[in-house]
XYZ file of C-alpha atoms in Angstrom:
751
model
C 66.711 -20.439 40.055
C 65.770 -21.778 36.577
C 64.263 -20.095 33.563
C 60.854 -18.323 33.566
C 58.256 -17.720 30.881
C 54.901 -15.948 31.254
C 51.349 -16.765 30.146
C 51.345 -13.419 28.392
C 53.764 -14.862 25.809
C 56.954 -13.990 27.671
C 59.994 -16.028 26.500
C 63.218 -17.450 27.887
C 66.171 -19.114 26.162
C 69.139 -21.322 26.778
C 72.155 -22.067 24.543
C 73.558 -25.326 23.203
C 77.039 -25.889 21.697
C 79.034 -29.033 20.852
C 82.268 -29.768 22.664
C 84.053 -31.179 19.598
C 83.784 -31.117 15.844
C 81.476 -33.925 14.631
C 82.160 -35.993 11.569
C 78.506 -35.652 10.508
C 75.524 -33.411 11.279
C 74.201 -33.638 14.837
C 70.462 -33.069 15.469
C 68.985 -32.527 18.946
C 65.230 -33.275 19.061
C 63.468 -31.061 21.650
C 60.142 -31.224 23.487
C 58.278 -29.535 26.356
C 56.962 -31.726 29.123
C 53.828 -29.484 29.271
C 52.909 -27.749 26.026
C 49.961 -26.043 27.803
C 52.604 -24.025 29.687
C 55.512 -23.604 27.235
C 56.747 -24.619 23.775
C 60.138 -24.931 21.985
C 61.314 -25.550 18.409
C 61.190 -29.231 17.429
C 64.953 -29.494 16.893
C 68.295 -27.806 16.330
C 71.110 -29.077 14.081
C 74.895 -28.622 14.214
C 77.215 -29.186 11.261
C 80.944 -29.673 11.149
C 81.034 -26.008 10.159
C 78.972 -24.398 13.010
C 79.525 -26.961 15.791
C 81.405 -24.476 17.951
C 78.855 -21.643 17.613
C 76.279 -21.628 20.456
C 72.632 -21.886 19.256
C 69.796 -20.262 21.232
C 66.720 -22.324 22.048
C 63.756 -20.004 22.676
C 61.013 -21.134 25.056
C 57.600 -19.406 24.673
C 55.083 -19.243 27.511
C 51.504 -20.386 26.785
C 48.321 -18.862 28.263
C 45.800 -21.375 29.605
C 43.305 -18.759 30.938
C 43.074 -20.727 34.195
C 44.046 -19.468 37.628
C 46.422 -22.432 38.094
C 49.249 -20.477 39.751
C 52.861 -20.693 38.486
C 53.584 -24.039 36.780
C 56.927 -25.852 36.456
C 57.881 -27.829 33.360
C 61.014 -29.001 31.538
C 62.527 -28.745 28.108
C 63.943 -32.153 27.253
C 66.244 -33.422 24.522
C 64.333 -36.534 23.524
C 67.093 -37.843 21.287
C 70.373 -36.970 19.562
C 70.788 -38.319 16.052
C 74.001 -38.196 14.029
C 76.175 -40.217 11.679
C 78.954 -39.528 14.162
C 78.916 -42.448 16.603
C 80.309 -40.259 19.354
C 77.200 -38.044 19.314
C 74.492 -40.402 18.106
C 72.253 -41.419 21.052
C 73.991 -39.096 23.503
C 71.966 -38.200 26.639
C 71.483 -34.472 27.390
C 70.220 -33.084 30.714
C 66.776 -31.356 30.724
C 66.296 -27.615 31.351
C 63.840 -26.574 34.113
C 61.393 -23.726 33.436
C 58.593 -21.996 35.391
C 55.596 -20.425 33.532
C 54.321 -17.380 35.464
C 50.489 -17.393 35.711
C 48.606 -14.211 34.656
C 45.050 -15.358 35.431
C 43.128 -14.501 38.602
C 39.794 -16.119 39.287
C 36.843 -13.820 39.945
C 33.408 -12.702 38.734
C 32.889 -9.270 37.114
C 29.442 -7.649 37.309
C 28.774 -4.538 35.170
C 27.501 -1.950 36.087
C 28.727 -1.878 39.608
C 27.685 0.919 41.971
C 25.289 2.716 39.571
C 21.661 1.556 39.974
C 20.002 -0.116 36.993
C 16.831 1.867 36.211
C 13.499 0.135 35.579
C 10.019 1.659 35.365
C 6.585 0.670 36.590
C 5.479 0.658 32.938
C 7.485 -2.603 32.498
C 10.566 -0.650 31.492
C 13.703 -2.773 31.582
C 17.360 -2.386 32.469
C 20.300 -4.755 32.053
C 23.629 -5.733 33.564
C 26.259 -8.291 32.544
C 28.176 -11.039 34.335
C 31.421 -12.713 33.164
C 34.144 -14.878 34.740
C 37.706 -13.562 34.951
C 39.392 -16.922 34.294
C 38.529 -20.281 32.784
C 37.101 -22.641 35.386
C 37.883 -26.324 35.547
C 34.158 -27.143 35.827
C 30.775 -25.478 35.280
C 30.014 -22.436 37.454
C 26.337 -21.718 38.269
C 25.157 -18.374 39.721
C 21.519 -18.016 40.845
C 19.747 -14.635 40.480
C 16.772 -13.303 42.474
C 15.069 -9.969 43.199
C 14.819 -8.932 46.825
C 11.541 -7.112 46.005
C 9.458 -8.734 43.286
C 6.775 -6.075 43.831
C 9.183 -3.612 42.201
C 11.219 -5.701 39.751
C 11.877 -9.202 38.445
C 15.049 -10.721 36.994
C 15.628 -12.991 33.995
C 17.160 -15.527 33.657
C 16.912 -17.095 37.088
C 20.473 -18.407 36.865
C 23.629 -18.244 34.754
C 25.835 -21.200 33.859
C 29.433 -20.640 32.741
C 31.364 -23.503 31.146
C 34.976 -24.014 30.150
C 33.888 -22.927 26.649
C 31.796 -19.780 27.361
C 33.375 -18.516 30.583
C 34.675 -15.327 28.913
C 31.414 -14.408 27.130
C 29.557 -11.694 29.075
C 25.992 -12.815 29.847
C 23.216 -10.211 29.831
C 20.692 -10.184 32.657
C 17.404 -8.277 32.210
C 15.547 -6.597 35.071
C 11.890 -5.688 34.420
C 10.024 -3.102 36.463
C 6.712 -4.059 38.092
C 3.727 -1.737 38.425
C 2.013 -1.141 41.741
C -1.014 -3.395 42.184
C -2.765 -0.314 43.549
C -1.598 2.993 42.025
C 0.471 4.747 44.671
C 2.624 7.832 44.122
C 5.471 6.284 46.088
C 8.323 7.718 44.039
C 11.311 5.725 42.819
C 11.881 2.584 44.907
C 15.331 1.028 45.349
C 15.719 -2.743 45.354
C 18.475 -5.268 44.609
C 19.155 -8.209 42.377
C 20.794 -10.822 44.598
C 23.626 -12.748 42.955
C 24.011 -15.958 44.946
C 27.318 -17.623 45.788
C 28.619 -19.630 42.833
C 28.135 -23.391 42.801
C 31.012 -25.345 41.183
C 33.421 -28.218 41.730
C 36.185 -25.762 40.827
C 37.499 -24.927 44.276
C 38.456 -21.407 43.222
C 34.923 -20.535 42.134
C 32.916 -22.658 44.559
C 31.251 -20.328 47.064
C 32.562 -17.177 45.374
C 29.822 -14.552 45.812
C 29.681 -11.785 43.158
C 28.460 -8.303 44.012
C 24.700 -7.763 44.136
C 23.224 -5.312 41.621
C 21.401 -2.182 42.784
C 18.186 -1.332 40.911
C 15.694 1.518 41.056
C 12.074 1.287 39.852
C 10.751 4.637 38.602
C 7.171 5.390 39.602
C 4.530 5.979 36.909
C 1.751 7.201 39.176
C 0.929 10.864 39.720
C -1.233 12.297 42.458
C -4.229 14.080 40.962
C -7.942 14.668 41.228
C -9.625 13.026 38.215
C -12.598 15.095 37.017
C -15.137 13.429 34.675
C -17.701 15.668 32.999
C -20.281 15.167 30.255
C -19.502 16.812 26.927
C -21.823 19.689 27.767
C -22.882 21.064 31.154
C -26.299 22.738 30.974
C -28.714 23.632 33.740
C -32.025 25.455 33.384
C -33.716 28.206 35.275
C -36.493 25.737 35.888
C -34.227 23.733 38.199
C -32.699 21.488 35.559
C -29.560 19.752 36.762
C -26.269 18.406 35.465
C -23.378 16.736 37.257
C -19.716 15.785 37.191
C -17.657 13.114 38.986
C -14.474 13.274 41.048
C -12.040 10.536 42.179
C -8.348 10.277 43.065
C -5.713 9.063 40.606
C -3.726 7.164 43.273
C -4.314 5.627 46.669
C -3.540 8.235 49.348
C -1.615 7.627 52.546
C -4.665 8.800 54.520
C -8.006 10.585 54.154
C -8.163 13.363 51.541
C -10.843 16.068 51.545
C -11.741 18.154 48.501
C -13.493 21.337 49.564
C -12.653 22.754 52.971
C -13.605 25.914 54.804
C -12.672 28.840 52.608
C -12.065 26.534 49.621
C -15.360 24.706 49.191
C -16.651 23.229 45.950
C -18.925 26.062 44.886
C -20.676 28.007 42.166
C -19.154 31.378 41.396
C -22.644 32.702 40.565
C -25.356 31.273 42.787
C -27.976 33.385 40.994
C -27.512 31.001 38.048
C -26.655 27.685 39.732
C -25.670 25.908 42.947
C -23.666 22.747 43.746
C -24.174 19.877 46.178
C -22.318 18.610 48.094
C -19.636 21.220 48.686
C -17.175 18.756 50.263
C -15.957 15.263 49.278
C -13.858 12.879 51.379
C -11.721 10.096 49.901
C -10.232 7.269 51.980
C -7.784 4.471 51.280
C -10.827 2.301 50.584
C -12.880 4.531 48.226
C -10.153 6.660 46.593
C -10.883 5.252 43.116
C -14.687 5.431 43.321
C -16.346 8.347 41.498
C -18.220 10.755 43.769
C -20.865 12.938 42.127
C -21.342 16.704 42.382
C -24.783 17.871 41.242
C -25.252 21.346 39.734
C -28.774 22.800 39.861
C -29.903 25.754 37.784
C -31.340 28.769 39.633
C -34.288 30.860 38.455
C -34.359 34.626 38.232
C -37.128 37.080 37.489
C -35.447 38.570 34.450
C -35.571 37.454 30.852
C -31.809 37.444 30.501
C -31.174 34.747 27.839
C -28.732 31.913 28.543
C -26.094 32.722 31.152
C -22.677 31.104 31.577
C -21.308 30.586 35.063
C -18.410 28.705 36.633
C -17.867 26.006 39.236
C -14.751 26.155 41.431
C -13.413 22.767 42.600
C -11.786 23.984 45.793
C -8.436 22.676 47.105
C -7.400 19.268 48.479
C -6.582 18.803 52.147
C -4.973 15.881 54.012
C -3.369 15.692 57.437
C -1.489 12.505 56.478
C -0.689 12.582 52.755
C 1.484 15.627 51.937
C 1.169 14.966 48.198
C -2.581 15.577 48.226
C -2.552 18.266 50.892
C -2.959 21.630 49.143
C -3.315 19.970 45.705
C -5.390 21.987 43.239
C -7.684 19.967 40.911
C -7.073 20.382 37.168
C -8.509 23.394 35.391
C -11.282 22.280 33.010
C -12.006 25.823 31.951
C -9.118 26.967 29.775
C -7.639 29.211 32.441
C -10.631 31.516 32.951
C -12.357 32.095 36.285
C -13.292 28.910 38.126
C -12.548 25.351 37.043
C -15.637 24.357 35.020
C -18.020 26.163 32.657
C -21.774 25.673 32.906
C -24.580 27.239 30.880
C -27.855 28.116 32.647
C -30.556 27.986 30.009
C -33.081 30.823 30.283
C -36.584 29.344 30.222
C -38.412 32.606 29.516
C -41.482 30.813 30.751
C -41.216 28.309 27.894
C -42.315 24.739 28.379
C -39.671 23.366 25.976
C -36.381 25.225 26.023
C -33.688 25.387 23.320
C -30.259 25.792 24.933
C -26.673 26.187 23.748
C -23.459 24.782 25.214
C -21.348 26.854 27.628
C -19.410 29.537 25.812
C -21.449 29.140 22.610
C -23.357 32.249 21.581
C -24.502 31.081 18.130
C -24.772 27.850 16.150
C -22.169 27.560 13.378
C -21.531 24.686 10.963
C -19.114 24.427 8.029
C -19.432 23.165 4.471
C -16.639 20.691 5.283
C -19.143 18.763 7.421
C -18.553 20.709 10.604
C -21.286 20.281 13.209
C -23.043 22.316 15.875
C -25.269 21.180 18.737
C -28.237 22.557 20.572
C -30.169 21.015 23.437
C -33.810 20.598 24.496
C -34.839 20.850 28.168
C -38.319 20.640 29.697
C -39.858 22.807 32.396
C -41.600 19.870 34.111
C -41.867 16.105 33.887
C -44.046 14.890 30.995
C -46.664 12.219 31.539
C -45.659 10.471 28.300
C -42.594 10.477 26.062
C -42.348 13.540 23.821
C -40.977 13.782 20.265
C -39.923 17.096 18.746
C -40.045 16.824 14.937
C -37.518 18.935 13.005
C -36.631 19.894 9.434
C -33.850 21.908 7.819
C -34.840 25.243 6.349
C -32.228 24.684 3.579
C -31.030 21.153 2.832
C -28.280 22.543 0.584
C -26.728 24.117 3.702
C -27.570 21.982 6.780
C -29.146 18.675 7.780
C -30.814 17.736 11.081
C -32.324 14.555 12.530
C -36.016 14.033 11.821
C -36.811 14.273 15.507
C -35.606 14.199 19.108
C -37.301 12.115 21.801
C -37.507 13.168 25.446
C -38.672 10.419 27.786
C -40.340 10.466 31.162
C -37.079 9.057 32.543
C -34.576 11.551 31.105
C -36.674 14.709 30.921
C -34.565 16.495 33.554
C -31.371 15.972 31.505
C -30.462 17.680 28.267
C -31.420 16.140 24.909
C -28.777 16.812 22.255
C -29.481 17.612 18.588
C -26.606 17.690 16.055
C -26.760 19.988 13.027
C -24.373 19.100 10.153
C -23.112 21.507 7.500
C -23.559 20.601 3.800
C -21.118 21.484 1.019
C -22.743 23.156 -1.995
C -19.396 23.698 -3.805
C -20.426 27.283 -4.606
C -18.636 30.440 -3.573
C -21.803 31.754 -1.937
C -20.407 33.080 1.338
C -21.604 32.149 4.826
C -25.320 31.321 4.696
C -27.704 31.975 7.593
C -30.475 29.391 7.804
C -32.126 27.474 10.608
C -33.937 24.461 12.025
C -37.731 24.358 11.942
C -39.143 22.727 15.098
C -42.747 21.558 14.724
C -45.442 21.958 17.370
C -45.656 18.936 19.655
C -48.501 16.490 19.223
C -48.848 14.696 22.567
C -51.305 13.055 24.924
C -49.750 15.214 27.623
C -52.074 18.196 27.688
C -49.421 20.443 29.188
C -47.068 19.975 26.231
C -49.549 19.306 23.425
C -49.327 22.105 20.826
C -46.127 23.566 22.296
C -43.870 24.868 19.500
C -40.215 25.177 20.624
C -38.089 28.060 19.373
C -36.450 27.590 15.946
C -32.616 27.620 16.286
C -30.730 29.869 13.850
C -27.668 28.283 12.177
C -24.880 29.819 10.052
C -23.139 27.476 7.583
C -19.638 28.792 6.872
C -18.593 28.594 3.217
C -15.416 26.721 2.221
C -15.448 27.418 -1.527
C -13.585 30.177 -3.361
C -14.141 30.965 -7.012
C -11.005 30.616 -9.086
C -9.010 28.353 -11.349
C -6.505 25.547 -10.902
C -3.965 25.593 -13.728
C -1.361 22.838 -13.972
C 2.278 23.400 -14.845
C 3.146 23.278 -18.544
C 4.305 19.787 -19.571
C 7.467 21.138 -21.203
C 8.771 23.360 -23.992
C 7.398 23.607 -27.489
C 9.810 23.386 -30.416
C 10.053 25.070 -33.794
C 9.801 21.651 -35.438
C 6.213 21.395 -34.175
C 6.779 19.963 -30.722
C 3.774 20.358 -28.418
C 3.199 21.016 -24.738
C 0.030 20.813 -22.643
C -1.501 22.142 -19.458
C -4.915 21.806 -17.809
C -7.495 24.195 -16.357
C -10.445 23.556 -14.057
C -12.684 25.665 -11.823
C -12.303 25.687 -8.051
C -16.016 26.053 -7.286
C -19.341 25.289 -8.945
C -20.550 28.272 -10.962
C -24.156 29.349 -11.016
C -23.999 29.532 -14.816
C -21.783 28.110 -17.565
C -18.261 29.573 -17.748
C -16.332 30.052 -20.994
C -12.583 30.706 -20.847
C -10.870 31.742 -24.123
C -7.210 30.725 -24.557
C -4.729 32.150 -27.055
C -1.020 32.744 -27.585
C 0.398 36.215 -27.103
C 2.970 35.438 -29.825
C 1.617 33.436 -32.729
C 5.041 33.358 -34.397
C 6.354 31.149 -31.571
C 3.404 29.056 -30.438
C -0.281 28.541 -31.127
C -3.164 26.940 -29.247
C -4.044 23.953 -31.421
C -6.768 22.595 -29.138
C -10.104 24.394 -28.714
C -9.822 28.182 -28.675
C -12.044 28.339 -25.609
C -12.939 26.068 -22.721
C -16.532 25.656 -21.552
C -17.416 24.558 -18.040
C -21.004 23.518 -17.408
C -22.828 24.454 -14.241
C -25.360 21.628 -14.613
C -24.225 18.830 -16.944
C -21.706 16.517 -15.312
C -20.959 14.564 -12.166
C -18.950 17.105 -10.191
C -20.119 17.997 -6.705
C -23.478 19.737 -6.990
C -23.598 18.923 -10.730
C -21.733 20.186 -13.791
C -18.247 19.423 -15.087
C -16.546 22.393 -13.450
C -14.176 20.149 -11.420
C -12.830 18.262 -14.444
C -9.459 19.197 -15.928
C -9.649 20.430 -19.506
C -6.483 20.177 -21.579
C -4.949 22.981 -23.624
C -2.477 21.905 -26.336
C 0.170 24.372 -27.521
C 2.213 23.748 -30.683
C 5.535 25.416 -31.433
C 5.798 27.500 -34.625
C 8.761 27.630 -36.965
C 10.462 30.803 -38.137
C 13.493 31.617 -40.248
C 15.274 33.506 -37.509
C 18.311 32.760 -35.396
C 16.385 33.972 -32.371
C 17.315 31.266 -29.869
C 14.785 29.896 -27.407
C 11.916 32.381 -27.069
C 9.538 32.738 -24.115
C 5.873 33.500 -24.724
C 2.558 33.084 -22.905
C -0.768 31.400 -23.359
C -3.192 34.069 -22.252
C -6.321 32.783 -20.519
C -8.839 35.513 -21.186
C -11.431 36.786 -18.727
C -14.089 34.194 -17.929
C -17.499 35.022 -19.362
C -20.787 33.445 -18.344
C -24.118 33.037 -20.007
C -25.737 34.457 -16.890
C -24.632 36.835 -14.203
C -22.253 34.754 -12.059
C -20.356 37.641 -10.555
C -17.697 35.341 -9.099
C -16.478 34.210 -12.537
C -17.643 36.907 -14.930
C -14.499 38.897 -15.749
C -12.377 36.728 -13.437
C -9.169 36.120 -15.426
C -7.016 33.033 -14.804
C -3.277 33.584 -14.760
C -1.369 33.228 -18.020
C 0.842 30.195 -18.629
C 4.519 30.692 -19.506
C 5.929 28.613 -22.371
C 9.328 28.469 -24.112
C 9.662 27.674 -27.819
C 12.940 25.894 -28.547
C 14.689 27.264 -31.648
C 15.519 24.823 -34.500
C 17.608 27.160 -36.666
C 21.323 26.380 -36.884
C 24.296 27.809 -38.825
C 26.926 26.156 -41.022
C 30.271 27.595 -42.159
C 33.255 26.316 -44.130
C 36.487 26.744 -42.176
C 38.668 29.560 -43.472
C 41.816 27.481 -42.959
C 42.695 24.027 -44.219
C 44.322 21.033 -42.558
C 45.846 17.722 -43.572
C 43.952 14.535 -42.874
C 45.771 14.166 -39.535
C 43.832 16.196 -36.976
C 44.551 13.747 -34.148
C 48.264 14.448 -33.785
C 47.991 18.249 -33.942
C 48.784 19.362 -30.369
C 47.501 22.829 -31.212
C 43.981 21.405 -31.433
C 43.987 19.975 -27.900
C 43.284 23.301 -26.161
C 39.829 24.077 -27.552
C 36.865 23.689 -25.189
C 35.346 20.475 -26.543
C 38.123 17.875 -26.279
C 41.432 18.628 -24.531
C 42.975 15.278 -25.575
C 45.085 14.493 -28.634
C 46.848 11.530 -30.314
C 44.283 8.990 -29.137
C 43.289 7.610 -32.541
C 40.170 9.801 -32.778
C 40.902 12.771 -34.994
C 37.246 13.853 -35.094
C 37.624 15.301 -31.572
C 40.365 17.622 -32.761
C 38.393 18.446 -35.937
C 35.540 19.628 -33.702
C 38.048 21.786 -31.839
C 39.251 23.116 -35.204
C 35.693 24.449 -35.774
C 35.791 26.265 -32.427
C 38.854 28.390 -33.209
C 38.349 31.951 -34.375
C 41.239 31.722 -36.857
C 39.270 29.042 -38.678
C 36.079 31.121 -38.950
C 34.312 30.417 -35.639
C 31.684 33.212 -35.332
C 32.154 33.644 -31.573
C 28.915 32.143 -30.243
C 27.469 28.640 -30.174
C 29.049 25.206 -30.244
C 30.153 23.764 -33.590
C 31.158 20.269 -34.667
C 32.732 18.982 -37.873
C 30.502 17.335 -40.484
C 33.040 14.535 -40.633
C 32.713 10.734 -40.293
C 35.163 7.873 -39.849
C 32.974 4.810 -39.331
C 34.240 4.334 -35.775
C 33.875 7.514 -33.757
C 31.167 9.263 -35.778
C 28.656 8.054 -38.366
C 25.463 9.509 -39.774
C 22.587 8.842 -37.378
C 19.741 10.586 -35.629
C 21.101 13.428 -33.487
C 24.685 13.201 -34.678
C 25.943 16.503 -36.128
C 22.760 17.349 -37.998
C 19.512 17.305 -35.989
C 16.379 15.789 -37.492
C 13.982 18.382 -38.973
C 16.190 21.332 -38.049
C 16.764 24.230 -40.483
C 20.324 25.140 -41.501
C 21.680 28.468 -42.779
C 24.961 30.006 -43.744
C 26.304 32.525 -41.262
C 25.080 35.234 -43.689
C 21.512 33.860 -43.115
C 21.292 32.187 -46.537
C 19.018 29.156 -46.168
C 20.802 25.897 -47.029
C 18.277 23.124 -46.324
C 16.097 21.401 -43.750
C 17.450 18.173 -42.299
C 15.275 15.137 -42.882
C 13.667 13.083 -40.148
C 16.736 10.856 -40.401
C 19.143 13.694 -39.642
C 20.683 14.169 -43.118
C 20.169 16.512 -46.095
C 18.263 15.485 -49.213
C 19.788 16.737 -52.443
C 19.645 19.148 -54.083
C 20.240 21.686 -51.344
C 18.441 25.012 -51.586
C 21.831 26.735 -51.415
C 25.406 25.446 -51.290
C 27.408 25.354 -48.070
C 29.548 28.237 -49.328
C 30.801 29.968 -52.459
C 34.177 28.197 -52.311
C 35.946 25.325 -50.584
C 36.728 21.606 -50.795
C 36.099 20.236 -47.285
C 37.062 16.857 -45.858
C 33.904 14.771 -45.177
C 34.781 11.052 -45.156
C 31.335 10.500 -46.751
C 30.197 8.813 -49.911
C 27.388 10.284 -52.001
C 24.730 8.353 -50.032
C 25.896 9.594 -46.609
C 27.784 6.349 -45.991
C 31.360 6.145 -44.711
C 34.178 6.346 -47.262
C 37.917 6.844 -46.823
C 38.801 8.677 -43.605
C 42.600 9.125 -43.373
C 42.754 6.318 -40.814
C 40.228 7.933 -38.432
C 41.647 11.349 -39.360
C 44.878 10.440 -37.614
C 47.207 10.067 -40.663
C 48.438 12.926 -42.820
C 50.604 11.014 -45.288
C 50.209 10.158 -48.955
C 49.828 6.510 -47.955
C 46.231 7.167 -46.840
C 43.298 8.850 -48.503
C 40.110 10.630 -47.501
C 36.846 11.735 -49.111
C 36.266 15.413 -49.848
C 33.238 17.425 -50.951
C 32.599 20.523 -53.045
C 31.271 23.331 -50.847
C 29.859 25.139 -53.914
C 27.677 22.210 -55.016
C 24.005 21.798 -54.142
C 24.032 18.143 -55.168
C 25.563 15.047 -53.589
C 28.983 16.378 -54.607
C 28.643 18.712 -51.658
C 29.650 15.779 -49.438
C 31.477 13.512 -51.936
C 33.295 14.981 -54.884
C 36.676 13.235 -54.913
C 39.139 11.040 -53.023
C 42.490 12.603 -52.224
C 45.602 11.647 -50.299
C 45.767 12.739 -46.694
C 48.908 14.846 -47.070
C 46.788 17.441 -48.873
C 45.107 20.185 -46.861
C 41.367 20.691 -46.967
C 38.794 22.795 -45.102
C 35.966 21.217 -43.061
C 32.225 21.842 -42.753
C 31.367 23.209 -39.286
C 27.776 22.735 -38.014
C 26.175 24.577 -35.072
C 24.758 22.277 -32.421
C-alpha cells in the first residue's frame, strides 16, 4: 500500500541497514522526486561500527495550499558512495509515498446569513471574501447590487491571484437615499456575487453565496409647520399666517383638518383661521400651504389677548402612516398647537403690541434683547416712519426709527430693544422707549403719537471683591508673598480698602496700607480703575522663638467711600490666610562619643534617616547617631551631623545649615545666624555647648580636612578633624587632628 504523508506536516519513515560489514564508510544520498509534496534528509551514512543497526529515514509531508488531491512521489537513493568497492555505486530501489491533500477549493463570504446594514444617510456596511485554497490561475468575482436605488457596492470585482488568494478582501456597501423622501421603512436587497471566472477548473464557474443587505430608512412621516418668529393679529383685522407641508411623499391623499378635528382657533372672539382644511397629494406633498389667521374685534378695552390655534389631525384612506397623525405641538404643551397674540387697538391708529406670552418688555445688562411691534389700523397713503429714542441710554438702546410701508402695513413691524451694561450694582431699572408723534403727508396718521413702551433692564452686577489666592508662604528670613484685590462692580464713588496684618510679629503688609479704587479715573467699563487688580505684598517677620510655622491673616478692613455708595461703604472683603515659615533651628552636641567609623556600626542602621550601613558613606550613620535619644536627641525634629567628607557632604547652600537661618542651643541660647552662603561667620555669639570635642572633618575656613576615610575607618592608621564645642572662634569647627580610633562627639543640627 506504500507510505503516506500529509500536507499538514504528517510524516512517514522507512529503515535502511547494510547486509555486510563494509571496509569503509558507506553514504546513501537521498532525494524526493517532488519536494512540493515531501522531503527527506540529504543522506545517511553507515560505518563499519554501525552497519548492522537499521537507520530510520523520515519523510515529511509538504503543504502546497492547492486542492490538487492526493499526490504520489518517490524517495530515491541517487547514489551510494564508499571506499568499499562492493558498496560504491550500488543501486537501491526507490520507496513510493503518497502525500494526503488537506486543501479543498471554495470561496468563503463573511458574514453569511446576517444582513449587512446600510442607511439612507450614506451609511456603509462591509463583508469579506477569501479563497479556501490557492488557485492555479487568477480568479475574478464580479459584484453588483440587485437594487441600486437602495445600495451600491465597491469594488465592482475582486481578483485573487496565486499570491493573495488567502488575504480576505473587504467589500463596502453604501446605502442610497430615496430620490423622493418616502417613509418606506428598512428595505432588503442583495449584493450579487457572480460565478468566478478562472482557467483553474476547480474555481471556474464556482458561484459564492450572495450577500443580504438592509437599507435603513431615514425619513419620518410628519407635518412640517413653518411659522414666523412672532404671531400677532390685531383687533382691527390684522393678519398673520403659518405654512404646512408633509415631510415625506404619502402613499395617497392626506387631509389635515377633518370634521370634528378642523384647523381652528380656540377663541374665535380674538381670531379666526382660513382655510380649516388642507389636502396634500403625491404631487404637492412638499409644497407649503398657507393658513391665514385674522384678528377679531371686540367692544371691550381688554389689552392684548393670547389665543391658540389647533392644527387638527391628519386623515388618509390610503397611507396608514399619516392617517390619525397629530401635527407637532408648537406651543410647549399648553392648550392648542400654536400661540397667537391679538393686539388690542383701543381705537388707536398705531398700535404697540407684544409677542404671544409676553406681558412686559425685559432686557438684560448682558445685552439681552426684547421686541415690540407696530401695527396700523388702516392702510396708509404713504410710507410712515415712527421715530424713537431711549429714555436712558445707560440702560437700553433702540433704533432711531421704524418704517411701515404701504405694502407691509397689514403685517407687524418689529423693533428690538437692547440692554446696556452700566457695571453698577444698581438693581433692575425701569425705563422706556419714547415714540415721537408722526409727521406724515397722510392726514389720517399725521400727528399720531404711538404709546411709549415700558422696558425693564435687569441688572447683572453685584458689588463685592475678587481676591486672588496668596502666592505662597512668607518666611522669617524676609520672604514675601502677594495677592490681588479688585472690585466686582463700578462704584458710584471712590472706594478705599485698608489692609493690615492681624499678627505683626509674623508678617507685615509692606505695600500700601490701603488700596484706592477710582469711580471715574481709568479705562474700566463705565470709567474708573475698579476692575484692575491691585497687589498687596506681605513680608515675613523674624522672631527668636521656636514657634514652628505660624498662620496669620491679612485683614482687609471695611471699604469706605468718599460719598455714600451704600453697596461698598462698610462692605468688608474676606481676610487672606498666610503662613509664616519659621527659620529658627536648634543645635546640640551629642552626649555620647564614637570612633571615626560610623559606617560599619550596625547599631546605627535602624534610625529613621538611613537604614543602610557599610556602604562607604559614614555620614548617613552619623545622621542616624543624631536621631537617637541616648545621644541627646530632644524627641522632635530631624537632625543631621555637621560633618563633611568631601564626597558625600560638603559645605554648600542648603546642606546642613540653611542660609540666613537662626541657630540656638536646645536651652534657647542664641548661637549665630547662618550667612547667605549657609555657614557661620566667626566669632559666634555663643559656643555650641559648654563642653565637647566633636568630629567635623572641616578646616578653619569651612573646607574639607581629614575625614577618617569617609567616616568609615576607626583605626589609628587614619585621622579626622575635630572642633572645640566651647569655642566661639574658628576652633569651634577645627581645633585639632586626631586618629580615628579615638572617640569624639558630633554636632547635631535641626533641619
